[in-house]
mmCIF file of C-alpha atoms in Angstrom:
data_model
loop_
_atom_site.group_PDB
_atom_site.id
_atom_site.type_symbol
_atom_site.label_atom_id
_atom_site.label_comp_id
_atom_site.label_asym_id
_atom_site.label_seq_id
_atom_site.Cartn_x
_atom_site.Cartn_y
_atom_site.Cartn_z
ATOM 1 C CA UNK A 1 -23.362 1.581 0.999
ATOM 2 C CA UNK A 2 -21.689 3.961 3.447
ATOM 3 C CA UNK A 3 -20.753 7.171 1.606
ATOM 4 C CA UNK A 4 -17.892 7.852 4.044
ATOM 5 C CA UNK A 5 -16.327 4.500 3.177
ATOM 6 C CA UNK A 6 -16.708 5.146 -0.548
ATOM 7 C CA UNK A 7 -15.027 8.539 -0.106
ATOM 8 C CA UNK A 8 -12.225 6.909 1.898
ATOM 9 C CA UNK A 9 -11.492 4.467 -0.919
ATOM 10 C CA UNK A 10 -11.659 7.244 -3.524
ATOM 11 C CA UNK A 11 -9.244 9.405 -1.502
ATOM 12 C CA UNK A 12 -6.795 6.497 -1.331
ATOM 13 C CA UNK A 13 -6.976 6.059 -5.109
ATOM 14 C CA UNK A 14 -6.347 9.725 -5.838
ATOM 15 C CA UNK A 15 -3.666 10.256 -3.163
ATOM 16 C CA UNK A 16 -1.687 7.111 -4.015
ATOM 17 C CA UNK A 17 -1.871 7.978 -7.726
ATOM 18 C CA UNK A 18 -0.734 11.573 -7.176
ATOM 19 C CA UNK A 19 2.140 10.647 -4.878
ATOM 20 C CA UNK A 20 3.101 7.696 -7.064
ATOM 21 C CA UNK A 21 3.183 9.913 -10.131
ATOM 22 C CA UNK A 22 5.328 12.424 -8.259
ATOM 23 C CA UNK A 23 7.934 9.800 -7.410
ATOM 24 C CA UNK A 24 7.740 8.265 -10.877
ATOM 25 C CA UNK A 25 8.689 11.605 -12.423
ATOM 26 C CA UNK A 26 12.112 11.463 -10.721
ATOM 27 C CA UNK A 27 15.181 9.900 -12.322
ATOM 28 C CA UNK A 28 16.401 8.105 -9.192
ATOM 29 C CA UNK A 29 15.440 4.413 -9.636
ATOM 30 C CA UNK A 30 14.507 4.158 -5.940
ATOM 31 C CA UNK A 31 11.966 6.958 -6.395
ATOM 32 C CA UNK A 32 10.844 5.653 -9.777
ATOM 33 C CA UNK A 33 10.067 2.075 -8.687
ATOM 34 C CA UNK A 34 8.538 3.314 -5.454
ATOM 35 C CA UNK A 35 6.271 5.494 -7.573
ATOM 36 C CA UNK A 36 5.262 2.590 -9.807
ATOM 37 C CA UNK A 37 4.494 0.529 -6.702
ATOM 38 C CA UNK A 38 2.262 3.304 -5.358
ATOM 39 C CA UNK A 39 0.424 3.419 -8.672
ATOM 40 C CA UNK A 40 -0.342 -0.283 -8.290
ATOM 41 C CA UNK A 41 -1.603 0.500 -4.782
ATOM 42 C CA UNK A 42 -3.892 3.116 -6.325
ATOM 43 C CA UNK A 43 -5.080 0.469 -8.788
ATOM 44 C CA UNK A 44 -5.783 -1.914 -5.894
ATOM 45 C CA UNK A 45 -7.936 0.694 -4.163
ATOM 46 C CA UNK A 46 -9.666 1.462 -7.467
ATOM 47 C CA UNK A 47 -10.680 -2.199 -7.784
ATOM 48 C CA UNK A 48 -11.865 -2.278 -4.173
ATOM 49 C CA UNK A 49 -13.838 0.927 -4.736
ATOM 50 C CA UNK A 50 -15.607 -0.603 -7.731
ATOM 51 C CA UNK A 51 -16.361 -3.766 -5.762
ATOM 52 C CA UNK A 52 -17.664 -1.743 -2.851
ATOM 53 C CA UNK A 53 -19.984 0.340 -5.020
ATOM 54 C CA UNK A 54 -21.158 -2.660 -7.045
ATOM 55 C CA UNK A 55 -21.484 -5.551 -4.598
ATOM 56 C CA UNK A 56 -22.125 -8.057 -7.391
ATOM 57 C CA UNK A 57 -18.483 -7.538 -8.416
ATOM 58 C CA UNK A 58 -17.128 -7.509 -4.860
ATOM 59 C CA UNK A 59 -15.298 -10.835 -4.748
ATOM 60 C CA UNK A 60 -13.745 -10.451 -8.210
ATOM 61 C CA UNK A 61 -12.659 -6.886 -7.445
ATOM 62 C CA UNK A 62 -11.200 -7.905 -4.076
ATOM 63 C CA UNK A 63 -9.133 -10.540 -5.897
ATOM 64 C CA UNK A 64 -7.940 -8.084 -8.557
ATOM 65 C CA UNK A 65 -7.096 -5.574 -5.843
ATOM 66 C CA UNK A 66 -5.107 -8.195 -3.947
ATOM 67 C CA UNK A 67 -3.136 -8.998 -7.109
ATOM 68 C CA UNK A 68 -2.367 -5.300 -7.630
ATOM 69 C CA UNK A 69 -1.268 -4.935 -4.007
ATOM 70 C CA UNK A 70 1.019 -7.964 -4.237
ATOM 71 C CA UNK A 71 2.576 -6.626 -7.458
ATOM 72 C CA UNK A 72 3.264 -3.361 -5.619
ATOM 73 C CA UNK A 73 5.104 -5.285 -2.912
ATOM 74 C CA UNK A 74 7.420 -6.830 -5.509
ATOM 75 C CA UNK A 75 8.116 -3.357 -6.907
ATOM 76 C CA UNK A 76 8.788 -2.017 -3.407
ATOM 77 C CA UNK A 77 11.208 -4.870 -2.838
ATOM 78 C CA UNK A 78 12.988 -4.179 -6.127
ATOM 79 C CA UNK A 79 13.220 -0.475 -5.300
ATOM 80 C CA UNK A 80 14.696 -1.221 -1.870
ATOM 81 C CA UNK A 81 17.440 -3.350 -3.502
ATOM 82 C CA UNK A 82 18.747 -0.591 -5.778
ATOM 83 C CA UNK A 83 21.888 -0.139 -3.662
ATOM 84 C CA UNK A 84 22.766 -3.823 -4.120
ATOM 85 C CA UNK A 85 24.400 -5.584 -7.056
ATOM 86 C CA UNK A 86 22.380 -6.527 -10.130
ATOM 87 C CA UNK A 87 22.631 -10.203 -9.157
ATOM 88 C CA UNK A 88 21.288 -9.525 -5.665
ATOM 89 C CA UNK A 89 18.435 -7.469 -7.121
ATOM 90 C CA UNK A 90 17.444 -10.245 -9.501
ATOM 91 C CA UNK A 91 17.653 -12.990 -6.865
ATOM 92 C CA UNK A 92 15.802 -10.901 -4.290
ATOM 93 C CA UNK A 93 13.080 -9.971 -6.759
ATOM 94 C CA UNK A 94 12.619 -13.571 -7.929
ATOM 95 C CA UNK A 95 12.319 -14.678 -4.307
ATOM 96 C CA UNK A 96 9.797 -11.896 -3.715
ATOM 97 C CA UNK A 97 7.725 -13.011 -6.720
ATOM 98 C CA UNK A 98 7.674 -16.590 -5.420
ATOM 99 C CA UNK A 99 6.575 -15.402 -1.979
ATOM 100 C CA UNK A 100 3.744 -13.156 -3.243
ATOM 101 C CA UNK A 101 2.464 -15.927 -5.523
ATOM 102 C CA UNK A 102 2.400 -18.239 -2.503
ATOM 103 C CA UNK A 103 0.541 -15.612 -0.457
ATOM 104 C CA UNK A 104 -1.986 -15.137 -3.251
ATOM 105 C CA UNK A 105 -2.586 -18.874 -3.655
ATOM 106 C CA UNK A 106 -3.016 -19.400 0.085
ATOM 107 C CA UNK A 107 -5.427 -16.453 0.289
ATOM 108 C CA UNK A 108 -7.261 -17.462 -2.885
ATOM 109 C CA UNK A 109 -8.176 -20.865 -1.511
ATOM 110 C CA UNK A 110 -8.919 -19.663 2.003
ATOM 111 C CA UNK A 111 -12.425 -20.549 3.273
ATOM 112 C CA UNK A 112 -13.151 -16.906 4.197
ATOM 113 C CA UNK A 113 -14.697 -14.390 1.798
ATOM 114 C CA UNK A 114 -14.807 -10.583 1.810
ATOM 115 C CA UNK A 115 -18.080 -8.963 2.746
ATOM 116 C CA UNK A 116 -19.733 -5.614 3.455
ATOM 117 C CA UNK A 117 -20.964 -5.272 7.034
ATOM 118 C CA UNK A 118 -24.343 -3.799 8.072
ATOM 119 C CA UNK A 119 -22.450 -0.581 8.937
ATOM 120 C CA UNK A 120 -21.258 -0.390 5.341
ATOM 121 C CA UNK A 121 -17.641 -1.352 6.031
ATOM 122 C CA UNK A 122 -15.698 -3.565 3.650
ATOM 123 C CA UNK A 123 -14.024 -6.450 5.451
ATOM 124 C CA UNK A 124 -11.487 -8.551 3.597
ATOM 125 C CA UNK A 125 -12.129 -11.256 6.208
ATOM 126 C CA UNK A 126 -8.698 -12.869 5.892
ATOM 127 C CA UNK A 127 -7.840 -15.933 7.942
ATOM 128 C CA UNK A 128 -5.209 -15.407 10.677
ATOM 129 C CA UNK A 129 -2.608 -17.198 8.552
ATOM 130 C CA UNK A 130 -3.204 -14.951 5.535
ATOM 131 C CA UNK A 131 -3.220 -11.871 7.771
ATOM 132 C CA UNK A 132 0.152 -12.895 9.142
ATOM 133 C CA UNK A 133 1.579 -13.417 5.644
ATOM 134 C CA UNK A 134 0.405 -9.992 4.464
ATOM 135 C CA UNK A 135 1.807 -8.276 7.563
ATOM 136 C CA UNK A 136 5.206 -9.913 7.119
ATOM 137 C CA UNK A 137 5.254 -9.150 3.384
ATOM 138 C CA UNK A 138 4.315 -5.490 3.946
ATOM 139 C CA UNK A 139 6.857 -5.087 6.742
ATOM 140 C CA UNK A 140 9.748 -6.636 4.808
ATOM 141 C CA UNK A 141 9.118 -4.645 1.630
ATOM 142 C CA UNK A 142 7.551 -1.308 2.555
ATOM 143 C CA UNK A 143 9.346 -0.352 5.767
ATOM 144 C CA UNK A 144 12.956 -0.652 4.498
ATOM 145 C CA UNK A 145 11.987 1.232 1.360
ATOM 146 C CA UNK A 146 10.316 3.995 3.375
ATOM 147 C CA UNK A 147 13.574 4.597 5.210
ATOM 148 C CA UNK A 148 15.577 4.517 1.975
ATOM 149 C CA UNK A 149 13.252 6.968 0.221
ATOM 150 C CA UNK A 150 13.189 9.353 3.190
ATOM 151 C CA UNK A 151 16.989 9.307 3.495
ATOM 152 C CA UNK A 152 17.237 10.791 -0.014
ATOM 153 C CA UNK A 153 15.221 13.871 0.949
ATOM 154 C CA UNK A 154 16.429 16.850 2.933
ATOM 155 C CA UNK A 155 15.404 17.793 6.486
ATOM 156 C CA UNK A 156 12.692 18.307 7.722
ATOM 157 C CA UNK A 157 10.915 16.707 4.766
ATOM 158 C CA UNK A 158 12.720 13.392 5.215
ATOM 159 C CA UNK A 159 11.252 12.961 8.705
ATOM 160 C CA UNK A 160 7.753 13.894 7.548
ATOM 161 C CA UNK A 161 7.926 11.391 4.687
ATOM 162 C CA UNK A 162 9.448 8.637 6.840
ATOM 163 C CA UNK A 163 6.920 8.857 9.649
ATOM 164 C CA UNK A 164 4.061 9.660 7.291
ATOM 165 C CA UNK A 165 4.563 6.432 5.378
ATOM 166 C CA UNK A 166 5.089 4.497 8.608
ATOM 167 C CA UNK A 167 1.710 5.820 9.748
ATOM 168 C CA UNK A 168 0.189 4.624 6.452
ATOM 169 C CA UNK A 169 1.797 1.227 6.975
ATOM 170 C CA UNK A 170 0.294 0.931 10.460
ATOM 171 C CA UNK A 171 -3.068 2.085 9.100
ATOM 172 C CA UNK A 172 -2.918 -0.580 6.415
ATOM 173 C CA UNK A 173 -2.232 -3.251 9.021
ATOM 174 C CA UNK A 174 -5.247 -2.090 11.031
ATOM 175 C CA UNK A 175 -7.447 -2.291 7.931
ATOM 176 C CA UNK A 176 -6.304 -5.869 7.399
ATOM 177 C CA UNK A 177 -6.630 -7.081 10.970
ATOM 178 C CA UNK A 178 -9.247 -5.069 12.867
ATOM 179 C CA UNK A 179 -13.021 -5.563 12.774
ATOM 180 C CA UNK A 180 -13.825 -2.887 15.340
ATOM 181 C CA UNK A 181 -15.949 -0.178 13.696
ATOM 182 C CA UNK A 182 -14.644 2.667 15.898
ATOM 183 C CA UNK A 183 -11.014 1.671 15.370
ATOM 184 C CA UNK A 184 -11.513 1.456 11.618
ATOM 185 C CA UNK A 185 -13.225 4.852 11.491
ATOM 186 C CA UNK A 186 -10.355 6.463 13.399
ATOM 187 C CA UNK A 187 -7.818 4.664 11.220
ATOM 188 C CA UNK A 188 -9.565 5.923 8.099
ATOM 189 C CA UNK A 189 -9.355 9.528 9.280
ATOM 190 C CA UNK A 190 -5.677 9.140 10.182
ATOM 191 C CA UNK A 191 -4.858 7.668 6.766
ATOM 192 C CA UNK A 192 -6.718 10.476 5.011
ATOM 193 C CA UNK A 193 -5.040 13.251 7.033
ATOM 194 C CA UNK A 194 -1.580 11.730 6.596
ATOM 195 C CA UNK A 195 -2.137 11.481 2.848
ATOM 196 C CA UNK A 196 -2.965 15.204 2.765
ATOM 197 C CA UNK A 197 0.258 15.975 4.646
ATOM 198 C CA UNK A 198 2.322 13.751 2.340
ATOM 199 C CA UNK A 199 0.810 15.388 -0.743
ATOM 200 C CA UNK A 200 1.580 18.847 0.664
ATOM 201 C CA UNK A 201 5.178 17.828 1.427
ATOM 202 C CA UNK A 202 5.935 15.962 -1.793
ATOM 203 C CA UNK A 203 4.409 18.579 -4.070
ATOM 204 C CA UNK A 204 6.649 21.233 -2.536
ATOM 205 C CA UNK A 205 9.750 21.752 -4.649
ATOM 206 C CA UNK A 206 11.756 22.397 -1.488
ATOM 207 C CA UNK A 207 11.331 18.770 -0.494
ATOM 208 C CA UNK A 208 13.354 17.684 -3.530
ATOM 209 C CA UNK A 209 16.159 20.262 -3.346
ATOM 210 C CA UNK A 210 18.450 17.892 -1.465
ATOM 211 C CA UNK A 211 17.229 14.706 -3.137
ATOM 212 C CA UNK A 212 20.132 12.519 -4.126
#
């Protein structure tokens, strides 16, 4: 086990939980459902952390983490539809549920399995098709919501939140697709630093003064 990797996963759990709880505490449904989605992301990383520490549970924990991540995507989608009619929200959410179930089933029966490399890195080892599906699902749910969330905050905090979460999105894509050790190490540091910035911004009361 690589202690740096274990710390990285633990930082993701704590940061996503803290930020998710911060958004969940707000009355705006966009913030609230975004916060719940982030809490499911924290749960996903918690499962992956357990699987990483205890390799005998790795495959089961990777599966549980994937389920938690896919649930978060449905919540992100629902949050991003808050400005639409109730009918549109229901139809969009149902479509999102169908899509994430399809992604899970395709990934579940893929011939590739997650593993821990000799360097101590956890690779989800997704097939190119499953990678593509996750990238599209993340892009269509997380990016529009990031812009919507940021637009409800005042300047300059809105820009920090918008580009901070975009950086996390890009980092997540790199974790899914890259197998280069150096790239993954750099990505891990970027994700950790950006999380610190986002925590500093979102736990400042000034960031919420202009929140609509």
